[in-house]
Amino acid sequence: MQAFLQFSPEVQAARAAGKPVVALESTIISHGMPYPQNVQTARDVEQVIRDAGAAPATIAIIDGRICIGLADEQLELLGQAKDAIKVSRRDLAYVLSQKKLGATTVAATMICAKLAGIEVFVTGGIGGVHRGAETSFDISADLQELAQTGVAVVCAGVKSILDIGLTLEYLETHGVPVVSVGQPAFPAFFTRDSGFKADFQLDTPEEQARFIRTKWQLGLDGGVVVSNPVPEASAMHNEEIDAIIAQALREAGEQDVKGKLVTPFLLARIKELTDGRSLVTNIALVKHNALVGARLAVALHATH
Ligand code: PSU
Ligand code: MN
């Protein structure tokens, strides 16, 4: 299993020095944002993590290896590739054994982070229960992964392309705690308040770290969602984003978009329909999550 892992020199050095490491996903680069903003954001997010005292490890599947930490030219490769495969739990063995280029989702990044001994993972938004899931059965594999894989996932909540209420119900059923930072509300990615409450508000990295460590010390495996709202100045207005999401969902239905294509289709349409404003918000929230995640990683590391 360790034979599949390829650590970057930076991550290798951090491990040797006993420094905390923060995992980052790559589907956000290949399928979540357009080039060149995707690569620039990936670089900026890594720098935020370094500045906060942790080492960034962007994860992707390249040449039959699980790369834990990417060189600059590998980030560029993923950012420009038209053929990168979106890799969730289901796809991991195929993409590795066929030596294809793979960008990892939240689910696959959690698996790889766990294999690499990384406890904190920063992203933008997680997948969830899609609207209409009662007939489509479309529930992201991210939720099952959170149920079983012990990695803390720092995100800005879930987009209202999803059924946020059902996503929270699903997480509750599977025993996944949803923590909020700085407010009681569970955020809705582009906006700060989804209208639902998180389970527990924990504002400081130390409190978050104690909570997460306690869970794992009890033998309660599985992930934790640490939901961090987009900074006020970068948040979108509810009415604007709601109307656009409704239109994107309508178009996905009309064009019969299915399976793993649904989320990338919706993300791309939202960006177009907002004239790129959603992308500005998206970049701001990921950077803020990186700061919260790096501080959490430092605090969690100190509890060992
Ligand atoms: N939500 C976002 N941005 C993203 C994704 C979700 O706001 O980039 C990506 C993540 O990689 C997530 C994946 O794990 O989409 C979920 O896809 P699906 O719904 O097909 O499980
Ligand atoms: Mn799906």
mmCIF file of C-alpha atoms and ligand atoms in Angstrom:
data_model
loop_
_atom_site.group_PDB
_atom_site.id
_atom_site.type_symbol
_atom_site.label_atom_id
_atom_site.label_comp_id
_atom_site.label_asym_id
_atom_site.label_seq_id
_atom_site.Cartn_x
_atom_site.Cartn_y
_atom_site.Cartn_z
ATOM 1 C CA MET A 1 0.000 0.000 0.000
ATOM 2 C CA GLN A 2 2.811 2.412 0.941
ATOM 3 C CA ALA A 3 4.396 1.476 -2.410
ATOM 4 C CA PHE A 4 1.702 3.501 -4.171
ATOM 5 C CA LEU A 5 2.547 6.665 -2.258
ATOM 6 C CA GLN A 6 4.905 9.253 -3.731
ATOM 7 C CA PHE A 7 5.725 12.089 -1.349
ATOM 8 C CA SER A 8 6.920 15.436 -2.676
ATOM 9 C CA PRO A 9 10.246 16.671 -1.251
ATOM 10 C CA GLU A 10 8.374 19.323 0.759
ATOM 11 C CA VAL A 11 6.006 16.803 2.353
ATOM 12 C CA GLN A 12 8.846 14.344 2.905
ATOM 13 C CA ALA A 13 10.817 17.028 4.745
ATOM 14 C CA ALA A 14 7.800 17.996 6.862
ATOM 15 C CA ARG A 15 7.259 14.377 7.878
ATOM 16 C CA ALA A 16 10.920 13.955 8.786
ATOM 17 C CA ALA A 17 10.829 17.152 10.852
ATOM 18 C CA GLY A 18 7.552 16.195 12.560
ATOM 19 C CA LYS A 19 5.699 19.171 11.075
ATOM 20 C CA PRO A 20 1.939 19.116 10.421
ATOM 21 C CA VAL A 21 0.761 18.452 6.864
ATOM 22 C CA VAL A 22 -2.531 19.569 5.280
ATOM 23 C CA ALA A 23 -4.056 17.633 2.373
ATOM 24 C CA LEU A 24 -5.688 19.393 -0.590
ATOM 25 C CA GLU A 25 -7.848 17.855 -3.315
ATOM 26 C CA SER A 26 -7.275 18.110 -7.059
ATOM 27 C CA THR A 27 -10.774 17.762 -8.557
ATOM 28 C CA ILE A 28 -11.270 21.391 -7.581
ATOM 29 C CA ILE A 29 -8.311 22.120 -9.917
ATOM 30 C CA SER A 30 -9.312 19.902 -12.859
ATOM 31 C CA HIS A 31 -13.116 20.056 -12.688
ATOM 32 C CA GLY A 32 -13.999 22.794 -10.203
ATOM 33 C CA MET A 33 -12.363 25.920 -11.641
ATOM 34 C CA PRO A 34 -11.230 27.098 -15.086
ATOM 35 C CA TYR A 35 -7.601 27.537 -16.171
ATOM 36 C CA PRO A 36 -5.567 29.548 -15.237
ATOM 37 C CA GLN A 37 -7.394 30.590 -12.050
ATOM 38 C CA ASN A 38 -7.386 26.941 -10.928
ATOM 39 C CA VAL A 39 -3.579 26.680 -10.888
ATOM 40 C CA GLN A 40 -3.083 30.137 -9.411
ATOM 41 C CA THR A 41 -5.573 29.356 -6.619
ATOM 42 C CA ALA A 42 -3.896 26.011 -5.931
ATOM 43 C CA ARG A 43 -0.553 27.792 -5.545
ATOM 44 C CA ASP A 44 -2.005 30.554 -3.373
ATOM 45 C CA VAL A 45 -3.779 28.073 -1.114
ATOM 46 C CA GLU A 46 -0.551 26.131 -0.638
ATOM 47 C CA GLN A 47 1.208 29.362 0.354
ATOM 48 C CA VAL A 48 -1.485 30.237 2.920
ATOM 49 C CA ILE A 49 -0.849 26.842 4.519
ATOM 50 C CA ARG A 50 2.926 27.330 4.561
ATOM 51 C CA ASP A 51 2.580 30.784 6.092
ATOM 52 C CA ALA A 52 0.468 29.285 8.888
ATOM 53 C CA GLY A 53 3.174 26.760 9.767
ATOM 54 C CA ALA A 54 2.078 23.577 7.997
ATOM 55 C CA ALA A 55 3.122 21.839 4.784
ATOM 56 C CA PRO A 56 0.603 21.625 1.919
ATOM 57 C CA ALA A 57 0.050 18.275 0.182
ATOM 58 C CA THR A 58 -2.077 18.549 -2.936
ATOM 59 C CA ILE A 59 -3.049 14.993 -3.878
ATOM 60 C CA ALA A 60 -3.449 13.521 -7.375
ATOM 61 C CA ILE A 61 -2.908 10.237 -9.244
ATOM 62 C CA ILE A 62 -0.031 10.455 -11.732
ATOM 63 C CA ASP A 63 1.773 7.604 -13.548
ATOM 64 C CA GLY A 64 0.434 4.880 -11.298
ATOM 65 C CA ARG A 65 1.365 6.647 -8.058
ATOM 66 C CA ILE A 66 -0.657 8.486 -5.435
ATOM 67 C CA CYS A 67 1.197 11.794 -5.339
ATOM 68 C CA ILE A 68 1.131 13.411 -1.895
ATOM 69 C CA GLY A 69 2.290 16.934 -2.666
ATOM 70 C CA LEU A 70 2.715 18.140 -6.238
ATOM 71 C CA ALA A 71 5.547 19.955 -7.966
ATOM 72 C CA ASP A 72 4.660 23.170 -9.740
ATOM 73 C CA GLU A 73 4.692 21.501 -13.171
ATOM 74 C CA GLN A 74 2.349 18.783 -11.883
ATOM 75 C CA LEU A 75 -0.129 21.446 -10.728
ATOM 76 C CA GLU A 76 0.144 23.001 -14.176
ATOM 77 C CA LEU A 77 -0.392 19.604 -15.849
ATOM 78 C CA LEU A 78 -3.590 18.997 -13.888
ATOM 79 C CA GLY A 79 -4.781 22.545 -14.409
ATOM 80 C CA GLN A 80 -4.498 22.294 -18.186
ATOM 81 C CA ALA A 81 -5.333 18.620 -18.742
ATOM 82 C CA LYS A 82 -8.520 17.921 -20.660
ATOM 83 C CA ASP A 83 -8.319 14.201 -19.902
ATOM 84 C CA ALA A 84 -7.881 14.164 -16.116
ATOM 85 C CA ILE A 85 -10.298 11.652 -14.639
ATOM 86 C CA LYS A 86 -12.398 12.673 -11.650
ATOM 87 C CA VAL A 87 -11.444 10.016 -9.104
ATOM 88 C CA SER A 88 -13.717 9.020 -6.264
ATOM 89 C CA ARG A 89 -13.449 5.811 -4.142
ATOM 90 C CA ARG A 90 -14.869 3.748 -6.998
ATOM 91 C CA ASP A 91 -12.297 4.957 -9.531
ATOM 92 C CA LEU A 92 -9.088 4.832 -7.510
ATOM 93 C CA ALA A 93 -7.846 1.317 -8.394
ATOM 94 C CA TYR A 94 -8.728 1.745 -12.080
ATOM 95 C CA VAL A 95 -6.858 5.018 -12.510
ATOM 96 C CA LEU A 96 -3.824 3.766 -10.547
ATOM 97 C CA SER A 97 -3.560 0.397 -12.316
ATOM 98 C CA GLN A 98 -4.113 1.946 -15.765
ATOM 99 C CA LYS A 99 -1.587 4.702 -14.986
ATOM 100 C CA LYS A 100 -4.046 7.383 -16.020
ATOM 101 C CA LEU A 101 -4.108 10.978 -14.824
ATOM 102 C CA GLY A 102 -6.508 11.309 -11.903
ATOM 103 C CA ALA A 103 -7.847 14.262 -9.928
ATOM 104 C CA THR A 104 -9.092 13.232 -6.506
ATOM 105 C CA THR A 105 -12.499 14.215 -5.081
ATOM 106 C CA VAL A 106 -13.145 14.756 -1.393
ATOM 107 C CA ALA A 107 -13.760 11.012 -0.954
ATOM 108 C CA ALA A 108 -10.585 9.897 -2.751
ATOM 109 C CA THR A 109 -8.473 12.637 -1.166
ATOM 110 C CA MET A 110 -9.622 11.478 2.283
ATOM 111 C CA ILE A 111 -8.599 7.898 1.450
ATOM 112 C CA CYS A 112 -5.169 9.016 0.212
ATOM 113 C CA ALA A 113 -4.648 11.404 3.130
ATOM 114 C CA LYS A 114 -5.422 8.598 5.572
ATOM 115 C CA LEU A 115 -2.953 6.282 3.822
ATOM 116 C CA ALA A 116 -0.338 9.039 4.129
ATOM 117 C CA GLY A 117 -1.060 9.711 7.812
ATOM 118 C CA ILE A 118 -2.504 13.182 7.203
ATOM 119 C CA GLU A 119 -5.287 14.213 9.584
ATOM 120 C CA VAL A 120 -6.549 17.497 8.115
ATOM 121 C CA PHE A 121 -7.819 18.158 4.604
ATOM 122 C CA VAL A 122 -8.902 21.519 3.212
ATOM 123 C CA THR A 123 -11.332 21.997 0.334
ATOM 124 C CA GLY A 124 -14.069 24.343 -0.898
ATOM 125 C CA GLY A 125 -17.263 22.369 -0.668
ATOM 126 C CA ILE A 126 -18.057 18.700 -0.103
ATOM 127 C CA GLY A 127 -20.475 16.625 -2.144
ATOM 128 C CA GLY A 128 -23.807 15.631 -0.645
ATOM 129 C CA VAL A 129 -27.366 14.467 -1.244
ATOM 130 C CA HIS A 130 -28.589 15.939 -4.518
ATOM 131 C CA ARG A 131 -32.003 17.492 -4.821
ATOM 132 C CA GLY A 132 -34.342 14.819 -6.166
ATOM 133 C CA ALA A 133 -32.163 12.040 -4.725
ATOM 134 C CA GLU A 134 -35.328 10.173 -3.747
ATOM 135 C CA THR A 135 -35.695 9.240 -7.420
ATOM 136 C CA SER A 136 -32.155 9.688 -8.820
ATOM 137 C CA PHE A 137 -30.318 8.025 -5.878
ATOM 138 C CA ASP A 138 -27.616 10.671 -6.446
ATOM 139 C CA ILE A 139 -25.750 10.864 -3.154
ATOM 140 C CA SER A 140 -22.069 11.794 -3.281
ATOM 141 C CA ALA A 141 -19.604 9.113 -2.194
ATOM 142 C CA ASP A 142 -18.035 11.903 -0.103
ATOM 143 C CA LEU A 143 -20.660 11.274 2.596
ATOM 144 C CA GLN A 144 -19.908 7.549 2.935
ATOM 145 C CA GLU A 145 -16.226 8.402 3.101
ATOM 146 C CA LEU A 146 -16.840 10.853 5.922
ATOM 147 C CA ALA A 147 -18.687 8.046 7.695
ATOM 148 C CA GLN A 148 -15.675 5.748 7.676
ATOM 149 C CA THR A 149 -12.375 7.543 7.077
ATOM 150 C CA GLY A 150 -10.753 9.447 9.919
ATOM 151 C CA VAL A 151 -9.808 12.773 8.371
ATOM 152 C CA ALA A 152 -11.079 16.218 9.372
ATOM 153 C CA VAL A 153 -12.452 18.050 6.327
ATOM 154 C CA VAL A 154 -12.432 21.844 6.420
ATOM 155 C CA CYS A 155 -14.951 23.266 3.933
ATOM 156 C CA ALA A 156 -17.397 26.130 3.449
ATOM 157 C CA GLY A 157 -20.392 23.818 3.823
ATOM 158 C CA VAL A 158 -22.293 22.532 0.808
ATOM 159 C CA LYS A 159 -23.745 24.381 -2.144
ATOM 160 C CA SER A 160 -27.465 24.673 -2.471
ATOM 161 C CA ILE A 161 -27.181 22.743 -5.755
ATOM 162 C CA LEU A 162 -27.625 20.001 -3.146
ATOM 163 C CA ASP A 163 -30.400 19.292 -0.675
ATOM 164 C CA ILE A 164 -28.627 20.709 2.374
ATOM 165 C CA GLY A 165 -31.192 19.414 4.883
ATOM 166 C CA LEU A 166 -30.991 15.852 3.565
ATOM 167 C CA THR A 167 -27.193 16.050 3.447
ATOM 168 C CA LEU A 168 -27.144 16.921 7.157
ATOM 169 C CA GLU A 169 -29.636 14.117 7.927
ATOM 170 C CA TYR A 170 -27.420 11.646 6.085
ATOM 171 C CA LEU A 171 -24.352 12.784 8.024
ATOM 172 C CA GLU A 172 -26.243 12.468 11.303
ATOM 173 C CA THR A 173 -27.341 8.924 10.471
ATOM 174 C CA HIS A 174 -23.736 7.973 9.818
ATOM 175 C CA GLY A 175 -22.429 9.625 12.966
ATOM 176 C CA VAL A 176 -20.450 12.356 11.233
ATOM 177 C CA PRO A 177 -20.220 15.467 13.432
ATOM 178 C CA VAL A 178 -20.674 18.806 11.687
ATOM 179 C CA VAL A 179 -18.747 21.591 13.421
ATOM 180 C CA SER A 180 -19.137 25.277 12.598
ATOM 181 C CA VAL A 181 -16.529 27.984 13.084
ATOM 182 C CA GLY A 182 -17.390 31.468 14.323
ATOM 183 C CA GLN A 183 -21.170 31.129 14.036
ATOM 184 C CA PRO A 184 -23.879 28.573 14.854
ATOM 185 C CA ALA A 185 -25.120 28.275 11.255
ATOM 186 C CA PHE A 186 -23.997 25.677 8.757
ATOM 187 C CA PRO A 187 -22.780 27.716 5.765
ATOM 188 C CA ALA A 188 -23.962 27.224 2.173
ATOM 189 C CA PHE A 189 -20.668 27.780 0.346
ATOM 190 C CA PHE A 190 -21.477 31.019 -1.551
ATOM 191 C CA THR A 191 -23.447 32.353 1.416
ATOM 192 C CA ARG A 192 -22.775 32.253 5.145
ATOM 193 C CA ASP A 193 -26.053 30.818 6.387
ATOM 194 C CA SER A 194 -27.795 27.783 4.895
ATOM 195 C CA GLY A 195 -30.759 28.168 7.236
ATOM 196 C CA PHE A 196 -29.597 25.031 9.068
ATOM 197 C CA LYS A 197 -27.504 24.862 12.231
ATOM 198 C CA ALA A 198 -24.274 22.920 12.541
ATOM 199 C CA ASP A 199 -24.166 20.370 15.372
ATOM 200 C CA PHE A 200 -21.439 22.073 17.380
ATOM 201 C CA GLN A 201 -19.845 25.508 17.228
ATOM 202 C CA LEU A 202 -16.119 25.392 18.026
ATOM 203 C CA ASP A 203 -14.328 28.643 17.302
ATOM 204 C CA THR A 204 -10.693 28.043 18.200
ATOM 205 C CA PRO A 205 -8.275 25.583 16.580
ATOM 206 C CA GLU A 206 -7.484 24.203 20.035
ATOM 207 C CA GLU A 207 -11.145 23.385 20.778
ATOM 208 C CA GLN A 208 -11.579 21.852 17.343
ATOM 209 C CA ALA A 209 -8.419 19.786 17.799
ATOM 210 C CA ARG A 210 -9.469 18.544 21.259
ATOM 211 C CA PHE A 211 -12.872 17.545 19.927
ATOM 212 C CA ILE A 212 -11.449 15.660 16.939
ATOM 213 C CA ARG A 213 -8.722 13.954 18.968
ATOM 214 C CA THR A 214 -11.275 12.888 21.593
ATOM 215 C CA LYS A 215 -13.485 11.338 18.895
ATOM 216 C CA TRP A 216 -10.618 9.293 17.496
ATOM 217 C CA GLN A 217 -9.267 8.347 20.930
ATOM 218 C CA LEU A 218 -12.683 6.879 21.676
ATOM 219 C CA GLY A 219 -12.251 4.612 18.675
ATOM 220 C CA LEU A 220 -14.975 6.493 16.815
ATOM 221 C CA ASP A 221 -13.448 6.270 13.376
ATOM 222 C CA GLY A 222 -14.665 8.427 10.562
ATOM 223 C CA GLY A 223 -14.419 12.026 9.551
ATOM 224 C CA VAL A 224 -15.480 15.365 10.929
ATOM 225 C CA VAL A 225 -16.878 18.238 8.864
ATOM 226 C CA VAL A 226 -15.418 21.574 9.952
ATOM 227 C CA SER A 227 -17.579 24.150 8.211
ATOM 228 C CA ASN A 228 -16.158 27.634 7.872
ATOM 229 C CA PRO A 229 -18.278 30.408 6.342
ATOM 230 C CA VAL A 230 -17.035 32.480 3.398
ATOM 231 C CA PRO A 231 -15.690 35.852 4.635
ATOM 232 C CA GLU A 232 -18.499 38.419 4.741
ATOM 233 C CA ALA A 233 -16.923 40.700 2.130
ATOM 234 C CA SER A 234 -16.769 37.871 -0.421
ATOM 235 C CA ALA A 235 -20.200 36.311 0.204
ATOM 236 C CA MET A 236 -22.851 36.365 -2.541
ATOM 237 C CA HIS A 237 -26.458 37.481 -2.139
ATOM 238 C CA ASN A 238 -29.018 34.753 -1.502
ATOM 239 C CA GLU A 239 -31.488 35.898 -4.158
ATOM 240 C CA GLU A 240 -28.847 36.085 -6.875
ATOM 241 C CA ILE A 241 -27.306 32.706 -6.223
ATOM 242 C CA ASP A 242 -30.648 30.958 -5.617
ATOM 243 C CA ALA A 243 -32.003 32.023 -9.019
ATOM 244 C CA ILE A 244 -28.827 30.957 -10.788
ATOM 245 C CA ILE A 245 -28.684 27.590 -9.070
ATOM 246 C CA ALA A 246 -32.323 26.982 -9.992
ATOM 247 C CA GLN A 247 -31.532 27.695 -13.646
ATOM 248 C CA ALA A 248 -28.423 25.468 -13.626
ATOM 249 C CA LEU A 249 -30.430 22.624 -12.081
ATOM 250 C CA ARG A 250 -33.174 23.064 -14.688
ATOM 251 C CA GLU A 251 -30.646 22.853 -17.503
ATOM 252 C CA ALA A 252 -28.995 19.762 -16.009
ATOM 253 C CA GLY A 253 -32.416 18.100 -15.947
ATOM 254 C CA GLU A 254 -33.258 19.136 -19.517
ATOM 255 C CA GLN A 255 -29.900 17.884 -20.802
ATOM 256 C CA ASP A 256 -30.224 14.662 -18.787
ATOM 257 C CA VAL A 257 -26.816 15.104 -17.112
ATOM 258 C CA LYS A 258 -26.107 12.076 -14.886
ATOM 259 C CA GLY A 259 -23.585 10.436 -12.553
ATOM 260 C CA LYS A 260 -20.213 12.013 -11.915
ATOM 261 C CA LEU A 261 -20.880 14.690 -14.566
ATOM 262 C CA VAL A 262 -23.631 16.372 -12.517
ATOM 263 C CA THR A 263 -21.488 18.347 -10.063
ATOM 264 C CA PRO A 264 -18.930 19.649 -12.619
ATOM 265 C CA PHE A 265 -21.788 20.635 -14.976
ATOM 266 C CA LEU A 266 -23.521 22.651 -12.259
ATOM 267 C CA LEU A 267 -20.298 24.322 -11.082
ATOM 268 C CA ALA A 268 -19.386 25.404 -14.623
ATOM 269 C CA ARG A 269 -22.887 26.737 -15.352
ATOM 270 C CA ILE A 270 -22.974 28.700 -12.094
ATOM 271 C CA LYS A 271 -19.690 30.342 -12.997
ATOM 272 C CA GLU A 272 -20.973 31.301 -16.470
ATOM 273 C CA LEU A 273 -24.329 32.530 -15.223
ATOM 274 C CA THR A 274 -22.705 34.764 -12.583
ATOM 275 C CA ASP A 275 -20.203 36.188 -15.105
ATOM 276 C CA GLY A 276 -17.408 34.760 -12.998
ATOM 277 C CA ARG A 277 -18.542 36.305 -9.701
ATOM 278 C CA SER A 278 -19.061 32.858 -8.200
ATOM 279 C CA LEU A 279 -15.433 32.077 -9.002
ATOM 280 C CA VAL A 280 -14.231 35.114 -7.031
ATOM 281 C CA THR A 281 -16.269 33.929 -4.045
ATOM 282 C CA ASN A 282 -15.038 30.368 -4.520
ATOM 283 C CA ILE A 283 -11.373 31.445 -4.491
ATOM 284 C CA ALA A 284 -11.841 33.622 -1.391
ATOM 285 C CA LEU A 285 -13.517 30.882 0.609
ATOM 286 C CA VAL A 286 -10.927 28.231 -0.265
ATOM 287 C CA LYS A 287 -8.112 30.520 0.884
ATOM 288 C CA HIS A 288 -9.928 31.226 4.138
ATOM 289 C CA ASN A 289 -10.490 27.497 4.646
ATOM 290 C CA ALA A 290 -6.760 26.958 4.120
ATOM 291 C CA LEU A 291 -5.981 29.312 6.991
ATOM 292 C CA VAL A 292 -8.485 27.639 9.338
ATOM 293 C CA GLY A 293 -7.296 24.177 8.241
ATOM 294 C CA ALA A 294 -3.611 24.940 8.722
ATOM 295 C CA ARG A 295 -4.241 26.313 12.229
ATOM 296 C CA LEU A 296 -6.288 23.218 13.024
ATOM 297 C CA ALA A 297 -3.491 20.970 11.722
ATOM 298 C CA VAL A 298 -0.966 22.739 13.945
ATOM 299 C CA ALA A 299 -3.237 22.396 16.999
ATOM 300 C CA LEU A 300 -4.118 18.782 16.244
ATOM 301 C CA HIS A 301 -0.459 17.921 15.796
ATOM 302 C CA ALA A 302 0.224 19.275 19.296
ATOM 303 C CA THR A 303 -2.274 16.816 20.821
ATOM 304 C CA HIS A 304 -0.230 13.747 19.755
HETATM 305 N N1 PSU B 1 -18.380 20.964 -4.708
HETATM 306 C C1 PSU B 1 -17.788 22.138 -4.979
HETATM 307 N N2 PSU B 1 -16.637 22.155 -5.701
HETATM 308 C C2 PSU B 1 -16.042 20.993 -6.145
HETATM 309 C C3 PSU B 1 -16.685 19.749 -5.814
HETATM 310 C C4 PSU B 1 -17.838 19.791 -5.101
HETATM 311 O O1 PSU B 1 -18.283 23.163 -4.588
HETATM 312 O O2 PSU B 1 -15.006 21.042 -6.808
HETATM 313 C C5 PSU B 1 -16.039 18.472 -6.237
HETATM 314 C C6 PSU B 1 -15.284 17.857 -5.040
HETATM 315 O O3 PSU B 1 -14.135 17.192 -5.514
HETATM 316 C C7 PSU B 1 -16.278 16.849 -4.509
HETATM 317 C C8 PSU B 1 -16.903 16.356 -5.779
HETATM 318 O O4 PSU B 1 -15.694 15.794 -3.775
HETATM 319 O O5 PSU B 1 -17.039 17.520 -6.584
HETATM 320 C C9 PSU B 1 -18.239 15.693 -5.544
HETATM 321 O O6 PSU B 1 -18.672 15.127 -6.735
HETATM 322 P P1 PSU B 1 -19.929 14.159 -6.716
HETATM 323 O O7 PSU B 1 -21.094 15.021 -6.408
HETATM 324 O O8 PSU B 1 -19.973 13.600 -8.118
HETATM 325 O O9 PSU B 1 -19.654 13.111 -5.690
HETATM 326 MN MN MN B 2 -23.263 12.018 -7.798
#
